[in-house]
Tab-separated table of C-alpha atoms and ligand atoms in Angstrom:
chain	number	residue	atom	x	y	z
A	273	MET	CA	-53.618	7.848	24.173
A	274	SER	CA	-51.985	9.814	26.981
A	275	SER	CA	-51.208	8.276	30.382
A	276	GLU	CA	-53.278	11.322	31.655
A	277	THR	CA	-56.420	9.872	30.085
A	278	PHE	CA	-55.836	6.355	31.562
A	279	ARG	CA	-54.717	7.921	34.981
A	280	ALA	CA	-52.621	4.712	34.956
A	281	ARG	CA	-50.552	5.687	37.912
A	282	ASN	CA	-53.360	5.905	39.957
A	283	ILE	CA	-54.955	2.800	38.843
A	284	TYR	CA	-51.481	0.938	39.227
A	285	ARG	CA	-51.120	2.109	42.683
A	286	HIS	CA	-54.562	1.039	43.461
A	287	VAL	CA	-53.946	-2.576	41.675
A	288	SER	CA	-50.505	-3.067	43.402
A	289	LEU	CA	-51.970	-2.141	46.887
A	290	GLN	CA	-54.894	-4.552	46.808
A	291	LYS	CA	-52.340	-7.301	45.554
A	292	ARG	CA	-49.800	-6.562	47.819
A	293	LEU	CA	-51.983	-6.508	51.055
A	294	PRO	CA	-50.400	-8.541	53.712
A	295	LYS	CA	-52.468	-11.283	55.225
A	296	HIS	CA	-52.941	-9.688	58.343
A	297	PHE	CA	-54.455	-6.637	56.618
A	298	ALA	CA	-56.618	-8.813	54.557
A	299	SER	CA	-58.226	-10.819	57.561
A	300	GLU	CA	-58.431	-7.364	59.413
A	301	THR	CA	-60.327	-6.058	56.435
A	302	SER	CA	-62.768	-8.858	56.111
A	303	PHE	CA	-63.247	-8.687	59.868
A	304	LYS	CA	-63.915	-4.779	59.466
A	305	THR	CA	-66.169	-5.516	56.524
A	306	SER	CA	-68.380	-8.182	58.308
A	307	SER	CA	-68.504	-6.214	61.655
A	308	LEU	CA	-69.562	-3.209	59.811
A	309	LEU	CA	-72.073	-5.192	57.668
A	310	ARG	CA	-73.473	-6.402	61.181
A	311	GLN	CA	-73.877	-2.830	62.475
A	312	GLN	CA	-75.705	-1.707	59.285
A	313	GLN	CA	-73.823	1.432	58.977
A	314	PRO	CA	-75.182	4.082	56.733
A	315	MET	CA	-72.768	3.262	54.067
A	316	PHE	CA	-73.989	-0.348	53.946
A	317	GLN	CA	-77.579	0.835	53.735
A	318	LEU	CA	-76.745	1.931	50.116
A	319	GLN	CA	-76.492	-1.556	49.470
A	320	LEU	CA	-72.772	-1.614	48.445
A	321	LEU	CA	-71.599	-5.000	47.464
A	322	PRO	CA	-68.857	-6.629	49.370
A	323	HIS	CA	-66.076	-5.958	46.857
A	324	GLN	CA	-67.059	-2.243	46.934
A	325	VAL	CA	-67.027	-2.033	50.612
A	326	LEU	CA	-63.371	-3.845	50.373
A	327	ASN	CA	-62.320	-1.229	48.068
A	328	CYS	CA	-63.742	1.758	50.104
A	329	LEU	CA	-61.884	-0.014	53.060
A	330	VAL	CA	-58.424	-0.246	51.144
A	331	ARG	CA	-58.597	3.182	49.861
A	332	SER	CA	-59.346	4.683	53.330
A	333	HIS	CA	-56.813	2.396	55.088
A	334	VAL	CA	-53.932	3.386	52.750
A	335	GLU	CA	-55.321	7.143	52.649
A	336	CYS	CA	-55.042	7.729	49.009
A	337	ALA	CA	-54.073	11.388	48.447
A	338	GLU	CA	-55.448	11.492	44.755
A	339	GLU	CA	-58.866	10.501	43.911
A	340	GLU	CA	-59.093	7.883	41.271
A	341	LEU	CA	-60.475	8.625	37.850
A	342	PRO	CA	-60.227	5.382	36.069
A	343	ALA	CA	-60.261	5.263	32.164
A	344	ARG	CA	-63.378	4.051	30.450
A	345	VAL	CA	-62.650	0.489	29.583
A	346	GLY	CA	-64.768	-1.515	27.066
A	347	PHE	CA	-65.138	-5.413	27.234
A	348	LEU	CA	-66.501	-7.091	24.233
A	349	GLY	CA	-67.103	-10.849	24.675
A	350	LEU	CA	-68.484	-12.121	28.012
A	351	GLY	CA	-67.983	-15.957	27.844
A	352	ILE	CA	-66.391	-18.093	30.336
A	353	MET	CA	-63.187	-15.957	30.327
A	354	GLY	CA	-64.571	-12.775	29.450
A	355	SER	CA	-67.039	-12.225	32.233
A	356	PRO	CA	-64.853	-12.839	35.114
A	357	MET	CA	-62.312	-10.585	33.529
A	358	ALA	CA	-64.659	-7.897	33.185
A	359	GLN	CA	-65.882	-8.583	36.698
A	360	ASN	CA	-62.393	-8.076	38.076
A	361	LEU	CA	-62.051	-4.762	36.293
A	362	ILE	CA	-65.277	-3.477	37.655
A	363	LYS	CA	-64.274	-4.810	41.136
A	364	ALA	CA	-61.162	-3.043	40.996
A	365	GLY	CA	-63.082	0.464	40.394
A	366	CYS	CA	-62.737	0.702	36.707
A	367	ASP	CA	-65.421	2.374	34.638
A	368	VAL	CA	-66.510	-0.625	32.396
A	369	THR	CA	-68.899	-0.808	29.343
A	370	VAL	CA	-69.857	-4.103	28.127
A	371	TRP	CA	-71.149	-5.914	25.066
A	372	ASN	CA	-71.816	-9.517	24.276
A	373	ARG	CA	-73.472	-10.988	21.172
A	374	THR	CA	-76.147	-12.733	23.588
A	375	LYS	CA	-77.186	-9.680	25.554
A	376	SER	CA	-78.319	-11.671	28.785
A	377	LYS	CA	-74.780	-12.634	29.556
A	378	CYS	CA	-74.218	-8.633	30.116
A	379	ASP	CA	-76.911	-8.522	32.906
A	380	PRO	CA	-74.791	-9.871	35.962
A	381	LEU	CA	-72.218	-7.359	35.005
A	382	ILE	CA	-74.624	-4.444	34.617
A	383	SER	CA	-75.824	-5.334	38.031
A	384	LEU	CA	-72.169	-4.942	39.364
A	385	GLY	CA	-72.011	-1.603	37.914
A	386	ALA	CA	-71.145	-1.904	34.199
A	387	LYS	CA	-72.625	0.294	31.422
A	388	TYR	CA	-73.927	-1.397	28.415
A	389	LYS	CA	-73.784	-0.428	24.740
A	390	PRO	CA	-75.657	-2.331	22.019
A	391	SER	CA	-72.677	-2.915	19.435
A	392	PRO	CA	-68.970	-3.238	19.432
A	393	GLU	CA	-68.785	-0.009	17.475
A	394	GLU	CA	-70.469	1.822	20.197
A	395	VAL	CA	-68.462	0.436	22.949
A	396	ALA	CA	-65.071	1.282	21.283
A	397	ALA	CA	-66.370	4.875	20.382
A	398	SER	CA	-67.377	5.357	24.201
A	399	CYS	CA	-64.198	3.840	25.695
A	400	ASP	CA	-60.554	4.908	25.846
A	401	VAL	CA	-59.419	1.197	25.758
A	402	THR	CA	-61.492	-1.724	24.435
A	403	PHE	CA	-60.723	-5.452	25.211
A	404	ALA	CA	-62.039	-8.325	23.171
A	405	MET	CA	-62.169	-11.861	24.483
A	406	LEU	CA	-63.789	-13.899	21.666
A	407	ALA	CA	-64.187	-17.441	20.686
A	408	ASP	CA	-62.061	-17.951	17.551
A	409	PRO	CA	-60.484	-16.186	14.702
A	410	GLU	CA	-64.007	-15.706	12.906
A	411	SER	CA	-65.715	-13.932	15.949
A	412	ALA	CA	-62.624	-12.029	16.703
A	413	ILE	CA	-62.589	-10.532	12.984
A	414	ASP	CA	-66.221	-9.950	12.971
A	415	VAL	CA	-66.423	-8.186	16.173
A	416	ALA	CA	-63.563	-5.912	15.308
A	417	CYS	CA	-63.734	-5.347	11.565
A	418	GLY	CA	-67.426	-6.187	10.701
A	419	LYS	CA	-70.537	-4.230	10.572
A	420	TYR	CA	-70.843	-2.313	13.683
A	421	GLY	CA	-67.477	-3.792	14.652
A	422	ALA	CA	-65.015	-1.957	16.993
A	423	ALA	CA	-62.935	-0.418	14.113
A	424	SER	CA	-65.956	1.527	13.063
A	425	GLY	CA	-66.087	3.242	16.446
A	426	ILE	CA	-62.509	3.361	17.362
A	427	GLY	CA	-60.077	6.302	16.468
A	428	PRO	CA	-56.811	8.146	17.294
A	429	GLY	CA	-55.965	8.407	21.012
A	430	LYS	CA	-57.825	5.071	21.645
A	431	GLY	CA	-56.675	1.342	22.140
A	432	TYR	CA	-57.936	-2.129	21.101
A	433	VAL	CA	-56.607	-5.163	23.007
A	434	ASP	CA	-57.683	-8.442	21.647
A	435	VAL	CA	-57.005	-11.089	24.478
A	436	SER	CA	-58.910	-13.963	22.405
A	437	THR	CA	-56.825	-16.904	21.181
A	438	VAL	CA	-56.280	-16.521	17.538
A	439	ASP	CA	-53.663	-17.337	14.812
A	440	GLY	CA	-50.983	-14.711	13.812
A	441	ALA	CA	-52.719	-13.823	10.377
A	442	THR	CA	-56.002	-13.060	12.105
A	443	SER	CA	-54.317	-10.772	14.611
A	444	LYS	CA	-52.539	-8.955	11.942
A	445	LEU	CA	-55.423	-8.533	9.959
A	446	ILE	CA	-57.332	-6.847	13.055
A	447	HIS	CA	-54.200	-4.844	13.663
A	448	GLY	CA	-54.214	-3.462	10.238
A	449	HIS	CA	-58.111	-2.414	10.583
A	450	ILE	CA	-57.675	-0.859	13.994
A	451	LYS	CA	-54.421	1.088	12.975
A	452	ALA	CA	-56.009	2.345	9.867
A	453	THR	CA	-58.425	4.400	12.081
A	454	GLY	CA	-55.426	5.835	14.041
A	455	ALA	CA	-55.855	3.880	17.183
A	456	SER	CA	-53.564	1.413	18.716
A	457	PHE	CA	-53.628	-2.129	18.893
A	458	LEU	CA	-52.169	-5.027	21.118
A	459	GLU	CA	-52.917	-8.770	20.960
A	460	ALA	CA	-52.637	-10.123	24.403
A	461	PRO	CA	-53.842	-13.730	24.325
A	462	VAL	CA	-53.997	-15.379	27.955
A	463	SER	CA	-52.833	-18.561	29.483
A	464	GLY	CA	-54.663	-19.798	32.284
A	465	SER	CA	-58.658	-20.903	32.586
A	466	LYS	CA	-61.746	-20.067	34.323
A	467	LYS	CA	-60.400	-20.074	37.870
A	468	PRO	CA	-57.128	-17.993	36.987
A	469	ALA	CA	-59.547	-15.619	35.461
A	470	GLU	CA	-61.815	-15.460	38.354
A	471	ASP	CA	-59.028	-14.963	40.728
A	472	GLY	CA	-57.013	-12.283	38.593
A	473	GLN	CA	-54.060	-14.745	37.942
A	474	LEU	CA	-54.106	-14.796	34.252
A	475	ILE	CA	-50.668	-14.609	32.236
A	476	PHE	CA	-50.862	-12.074	29.458
A	477	LEU	CA	-48.695	-12.909	26.276
A	478	THR	CA	-48.756	-9.567	24.513
A	479	ALA	CA	-47.251	-8.092	21.191
A	480	GLY	CA	-48.156	-4.846	19.292
A	481	ASP	CA	-47.822	-1.295	20.189
A	482	LYS	CA	-45.729	-1.144	23.104
A	483	PRO	CA	-46.861	2.346	24.174
A	484	LEU	CA	-50.409	0.777	24.464
A	485	TYR	CA	-48.753	-2.057	26.361
A	486	ASP	CA	-47.500	0.350	28.919
A	487	GLU	CA	-50.600	2.248	28.999
A	488	VAL	CA	-52.853	-0.856	29.799
A	489	ALA	CA	-50.292	-2.626	31.992
A	490	PRO	CA	-52.338	-1.471	35.002
A	491	PHE	CA	-55.354	-3.141	33.650
A	492	LEU	CA	-53.516	-6.363	32.766
A	493	ASP	CA	-52.378	-6.214	36.276
A	494	ILE	CA	-55.973	-6.375	37.628
A	495	MET	CA	-56.657	-9.430	35.346
A	496	GLY	CA	-53.533	-11.263	35.720
A	497	LYS	CA	-50.577	-12.291	37.709
A	498	SER	CA	-48.065	-11.620	34.932
A	499	ARG	CA	-47.617	-10.207	31.505
A	500	PHE	CA	-44.724	-10.833	28.740
A	501	TYR	CA	-44.411	-8.041	25.799
A	502	LEU	CA	-43.105	-10.149	23.113
A	503	GLY	CA	-42.688	-7.727	20.273
A	504	ASP	CA	-44.280	-7.630	16.726
A	505	VAL	CA	-48.150	-8.729	16.441
A	506	GLY	CA	-48.172	-12.180	15.955
A	507	ASN	CA	-45.586	-12.910	18.480
A	508	GLY	CA	-48.250	-13.225	21.333
A	509	ALA	CA	-50.575	-15.516	19.068
A	510	ALA	CA	-47.453	-17.845	18.382
A	511	MET	CA	-46.540	-18.027	21.876
A	512	LYS	CA	-50.056	-18.882	22.941
A	513	LEU	CA	-50.420	-21.573	20.402
A	514	VAL	CA	-47.463	-23.306	21.252
A	515	VAL	CA	-48.392	-23.318	24.863
A	516	ASN	CA	-51.640	-24.494	24.039
A	517	MET	CA	-50.363	-27.092	21.591
A	518	ILE	CA	-48.068	-28.609	24.454
A	519	MET	CA	-51.216	-28.601	26.883
A	520	GLY	CA	-53.691	-30.648	24.439
A	521	SER	CA	-51.013	-33.155	23.816
A	522	MET	CA	-50.582	-33.407	27.523
A	523	MET	CA	-54.192	-33.795	28.220
A	524	ALA	CA	-54.540	-36.496	25.473
A	525	SER	CA	-51.293	-38.414	27.015
A	526	PHE	CA	-52.524	-38.140	30.502
A	527	SER	CA	-56.047	-39.558	29.297
A	528	GLU	CA	-54.340	-42.776	27.616
A	529	GLY	CA	-52.438	-43.176	30.933
A	530	LEU	CA	-55.500	-43.143	33.075
A	531	LEU	CA	-57.266	-45.457	30.833
A	532	LEU	CA	-54.265	-47.865	30.662
A	533	SER	CA	-53.898	-47.750	34.544
A	534	GLU	CA	-57.422	-48.970	34.836
A	535	LYS	CA	-57.362	-51.636	32.449
A	536	VAL	CA	-54.001	-53.204	33.951
A	537	GLY	CA	-56.113	-53.401	37.207
A	538	LEU	CA	-54.874	-50.176	38.880
A	539	ASP	CA	-56.653	-47.435	40.586
A	540	PRO	CA	-56.443	-44.413	38.178
A	541	ASN	CA	-56.917	-42.101	41.461
A	542	VAL	CA	-53.604	-43.463	42.852
A	543	LEU	CA	-52.086	-42.831	39.474
A	544	VAL	CA	-53.206	-39.136	39.813
A	545	GLU	CA	-51.553	-39.016	42.989
A	546	VAL	CA	-48.380	-40.646	42.027
A	547	VAL	CA	-48.207	-38.284	39.116
A	548	SER	CA	-48.655	-35.378	41.298
A	549	GLN	CA	-45.896	-36.113	43.330
A	550	GLY	CA	-43.203	-36.450	40.516
A	551	ALA	CA	-41.251	-34.626	38.056
A	552	ILE	CA	-44.050	-34.815	35.529
A	553	SER	CA	-46.631	-33.279	38.156
A	554	ALA	CA	-48.708	-30.342	36.605
A	555	PRO	CA	-51.388	-28.466	38.262
A	556	MET	CA	-53.713	-29.353	35.261
A	557	TYR	CA	-53.252	-33.286	36.333
A	558	LYS	CA	-54.356	-32.686	39.950
A	559	LEU	CA	-57.024	-30.436	38.918
A	560	LYS	CA	-58.608	-32.418	36.469
A	561	GLY	CA	-57.819	-36.042	37.242
A	562	PRO	CA	-60.120	-36.828	39.936
A	563	SER	CA	-63.262	-35.809	37.797
A	564	MET	CA	-62.017	-37.413	34.783
A	565	THR	CA	-61.845	-40.700	36.645
A	566	LYS	CA	-65.493	-40.241	37.325
A	567	SER	CA	-66.225	-39.455	33.695
A	568	LEU	CA	-67.189	-35.781	34.775
A	569	TYR	CA	-65.988	-32.845	32.613
A	570	PRO	CA	-67.328	-29.471	34.013
A	571	THR	CA	-66.232	-27.009	31.664
A	572	ALA	CA	-63.450	-24.558	32.061
A	573	PHE	CA	-61.810	-24.766	28.851
A	574	PRO	CA	-64.180	-25.780	26.248
A	575	LEU	CA	-62.921	-28.828	24.166
A	576	LYS	CA	-63.853	-27.111	20.913
A	577	HIS	CA	-61.285	-24.361	21.786
A	578	GLN	CA	-58.463	-26.659	22.583
A	579	GLN	CA	-59.090	-28.176	19.071
A	580	LYS	CA	-59.290	-25.068	17.552
A	581	ASP	CA	-55.956	-24.195	19.147
A	582	LEU	CA	-54.175	-27.538	18.092
A	583	ARG	CA	-55.453	-26.716	14.468
A	584	LEU	CA	-54.213	-23.136	14.597
A	585	ALA	CA	-50.788	-24.633	16.183
A	586	LEU	CA	-50.506	-27.133	13.394
A	587	GLY	CA	-51.008	-24.705	10.749
A	588	LEU	CA	-48.216	-22.352	12.511
A	589	ALA	CA	-45.800	-25.454	12.535
A	590	GLU	CA	-46.661	-25.966	8.951
A	591	SER	CA	-45.836	-22.420	7.870
A	592	VAL	CA	-42.174	-23.092	9.197
A	593	SER	CA	-41.871	-26.844	8.255
A	594	GLN	CA	-41.624	-27.880	11.829
A	595	SER	CA	-42.635	-31.511	12.290
A	596	THR	CA	-45.289	-31.968	15.299
A	597	PRO	CA	-46.523	-35.692	15.026
A	598	ILE	CA	-47.662	-35.750	18.518
A	599	ALA	CA	-49.801	-32.686	18.303
A	600	ALA	CA	-51.262	-33.787	15.227
A	601	ALA	CA	-52.180	-37.186	16.600
A	602	ALA	CA	-53.588	-35.327	19.664
A	603	ASN	CA	-55.628	-33.016	17.306
A	604	GLU	CA	-57.128	-36.123	15.644
A	605	LEU	CA	-58.463	-37.355	19.307
A	606	TYR	CA	-60.017	-33.879	19.826
A	607	LYS	CA	-61.638	-34.029	16.357
A	608	VAL	CA	-63.257	-37.302	17.680
A	609	ALA	CA	-64.256	-36.165	20.935
A	610	LYS	CA	-66.125	-33.183	18.915
A	611	SER	CA	-67.754	-35.513	16.433
A	612	GLN	CA	-68.918	-37.461	19.848
A	613	GLY	CA	-70.878	-34.176	20.843
A	614	LEU	CA	-68.329	-33.046	23.445
A	615	SER	CA	-67.359	-29.672	21.897
A	616	ASP	CA	-68.861	-27.553	24.825
A	617	GLN	CA	-67.518	-30.020	27.637
A	618	ASP	CA	-64.287	-29.333	29.300
A	619	PHE	CA	-61.096	-30.478	27.206
A	620	SER	CA	-60.444	-33.145	29.415
A	621	ALA	CA	-63.457	-35.013	27.866
A	622	VAL	CA	-61.040	-35.874	25.152
A	623	ILE	CA	-60.633	-39.099	27.237
A	624	GLU	CA	-63.869	-40.302	25.830
A	625	ALA	CA	-62.459	-40.271	22.286
A	626	LEU	CA	-60.056	-43.096	23.628
A	627	LYS	CA	-62.821	-45.007	25.395
A	628	ALA	CA	-64.950	-44.946	21.931
A	629	LYS	CA	-62.083	-46.616	20.350
A	630	GLN	CA	-61.914	-49.543	22.748
B	1635	NDP	N1	-61.786	-20.965	28.789
B	1635	NDP	C1	-60.762	-20.900	28.985
B	1635	NDP	O1	-60.021	-21.723	29.669
B	1635	NDP	C2	-59.740	-20.102	28.302
B	1635	NDP	C3	-60.082	-19.774	26.907
B	1635	NDP	N2	-59.107	-19.052	25.992
B	1635	NDP	C4	-59.744	-18.451	24.796
B	1635	NDP	O2	-60.458	-17.266	25.025
B	1635	NDP	C5	-61.433	-17.017	24.186
B	1635	NDP	C6	-62.675	-17.061	24.806
B	1635	NDP	O3	-62.899	-18.477	25.512
B	1635	NDP	P1	-63.994	-18.708	26.486
B	1635	NDP	O4	-64.752	-17.575	27.153
B	1635	NDP	O5	-63.829	-19.943	27.240
B	1635	NDP	O6	-65.280	-19.193	25.360
B	1635	NDP	P2	-66.724	-19.064	25.549
B	1635	NDP	O7	-67.027	-20.068	24.327
B	1635	NDP	O8	-67.285	-19.254	26.828
B	1635	NDP	O9	-67.086	-17.438	24.856
B	1635	NDP	C7	-66.978	-17.074	23.729
B	1635	NDP	C8	-67.129	-15.737	23.465
B	1635	NDP	O10	-67.365	-15.385	22.040
B	1635	NDP	C9	-68.492	-14.706	21.711
B	1635	NDP	N3	-68.565	-15.200	20.245
B	1635	NDP	C10	-68.616	-16.247	19.844
B	1635	NDP	N4	-68.914	-16.420	18.447
B	1635	NDP	C11	-69.209	-15.071	18.124
B	1635	NDP	C12	-69.755	-14.415	16.897
B	1635	NDP	N5	-69.782	-14.896	15.897
B	1635	NDP	N6	-69.789	-13.128	16.878
B	1635	NDP	C13	-69.735	-12.505	18.339
B	1635	NDP	N7	-69.432	-12.994	19.486
B	1635	NDP	C14	-69.339	-14.349	19.353
B	1635	NDP	C15	-69.556	-15.476	22.690
B	1635	NDP	O11	-70.594	-14.904	22.357
B	1635	NDP	P3	-72.212	-15.621	22.968
B	1635	NDP	O12	-72.081	-15.372	24.551
B	1635	NDP	O13	-73.100	-14.928	22.593
B	1635	NDP	O14	-72.051	-16.913	22.569
B	1635	NDP	C16	-68.899	-15.372	23.941
B	1635	NDP	O15	-69.037	-14.120	24.653
B	1635	NDP	C17	-61.250	-18.324	23.018
B	1635	NDP	O16	-60.377	-17.822	22.138
B	1635	NDP	C18	-60.408	-19.380	23.823
B	1635	NDP	O17	-59.467	-20.109	23.265
B	1635	NDP	C19	-57.924	-18.822	26.618
B	1635	NDP	C20	-57.461	-19.024	27.790
B	1635	NDP	C21	-58.354	-19.987	28.584
B	1636	LIG	O1	-56.275	-21.676	26.883
B	1636	LIG	C1	-56.583	-22.198	27.900
B	1636	LIG	C2	-55.494	-22.200	29.062
B	1636	LIG	O2	-55.870	-22.830	30.052
B	1636	LIG	O3	-54.695	-21.505	29.010
């Protein structure tokens, strides 16, 4: 894939300009946006969406010399993460084509300007680079390598970037199928949940074809705040599983603490505050603690995915004979929570598994 095709430099300029806008410019821009909207200037009678208005203003403000001609970007899998990620690409002015197993989830993106193709094969055939954000190893393999999968449509000069959380073996399998077509492959699982996905603040953990990594960096920078290139395929998956193994254990331990504090007559909300001020503070506790004390678990990271990640992390640990007793115990708790019907709740609902044990 040539950088000519991607017009990467142009897009990169566009992204970095947007992300580096000084505060005063952001407020000036929103002022201009709202006042122009109030005046109902002709541009707005075309019913431009607010982000398109913002993009126009940003572009005219910096007087871009070159017109941007973004690459054609495919996006497969529009769940909690995929939808906002694809949305951010569209908002940044990329030419995006979407597909999702449940077609209705494509509709909001189509109304933002995305194109639609009825199979992963057709998306990959019509795009320069295709991103995939699928639930688990099975769906990632099916969408990439199954009937009408991306590998059937992709070919030399194109790229496939799998941002799903899977194990290294799955990633290597998909890598093999994609490479056999002459296309390039990058695994790029993300750290960060629903809100970071919406805010373009994800952390990409990539591995695979370095030239593809360089080519897609502008897109990663639209969707994320940082990116790591970790070498051979499997290393990105491994890094993601280690991070989520830690996270799953942290949440299980936090749940025990909340319940214990309540049992001994303390206010668990005060515990959340104390934890947030000390050395063990973590954004996750501050974010999830208040709703956990109310037994509310609005889904950002589905519990079934956290359990999947723990299962895959335990497999990774076993492959190198590393002892992980804490993660193993946490995994059992998530399994109990799944059996309680909490799979689609947020992973913080794991606390319910401990309540059930009392
Ligand atoms: N949510 C989070 O906070 C984070 C999630 N992740 C990881 O990102 C990935 C996606 O997560 P998330 O968006 O939350 O999950 P969702 O469950 O919201 O979305 C899963 C996506 O996979 C699709 N899918 C599932 N099974 C199949 C299948 N058999 N064939 C085709 N498509 C399928 C779904 O399609 P359909 O709509 O038809 O069901 C949907 O598009 C997971 O690997 C997760 O571990 C990583 C970081 C954070
Ligand atoms: O995988 C989940 C996350 O929050 O990261």
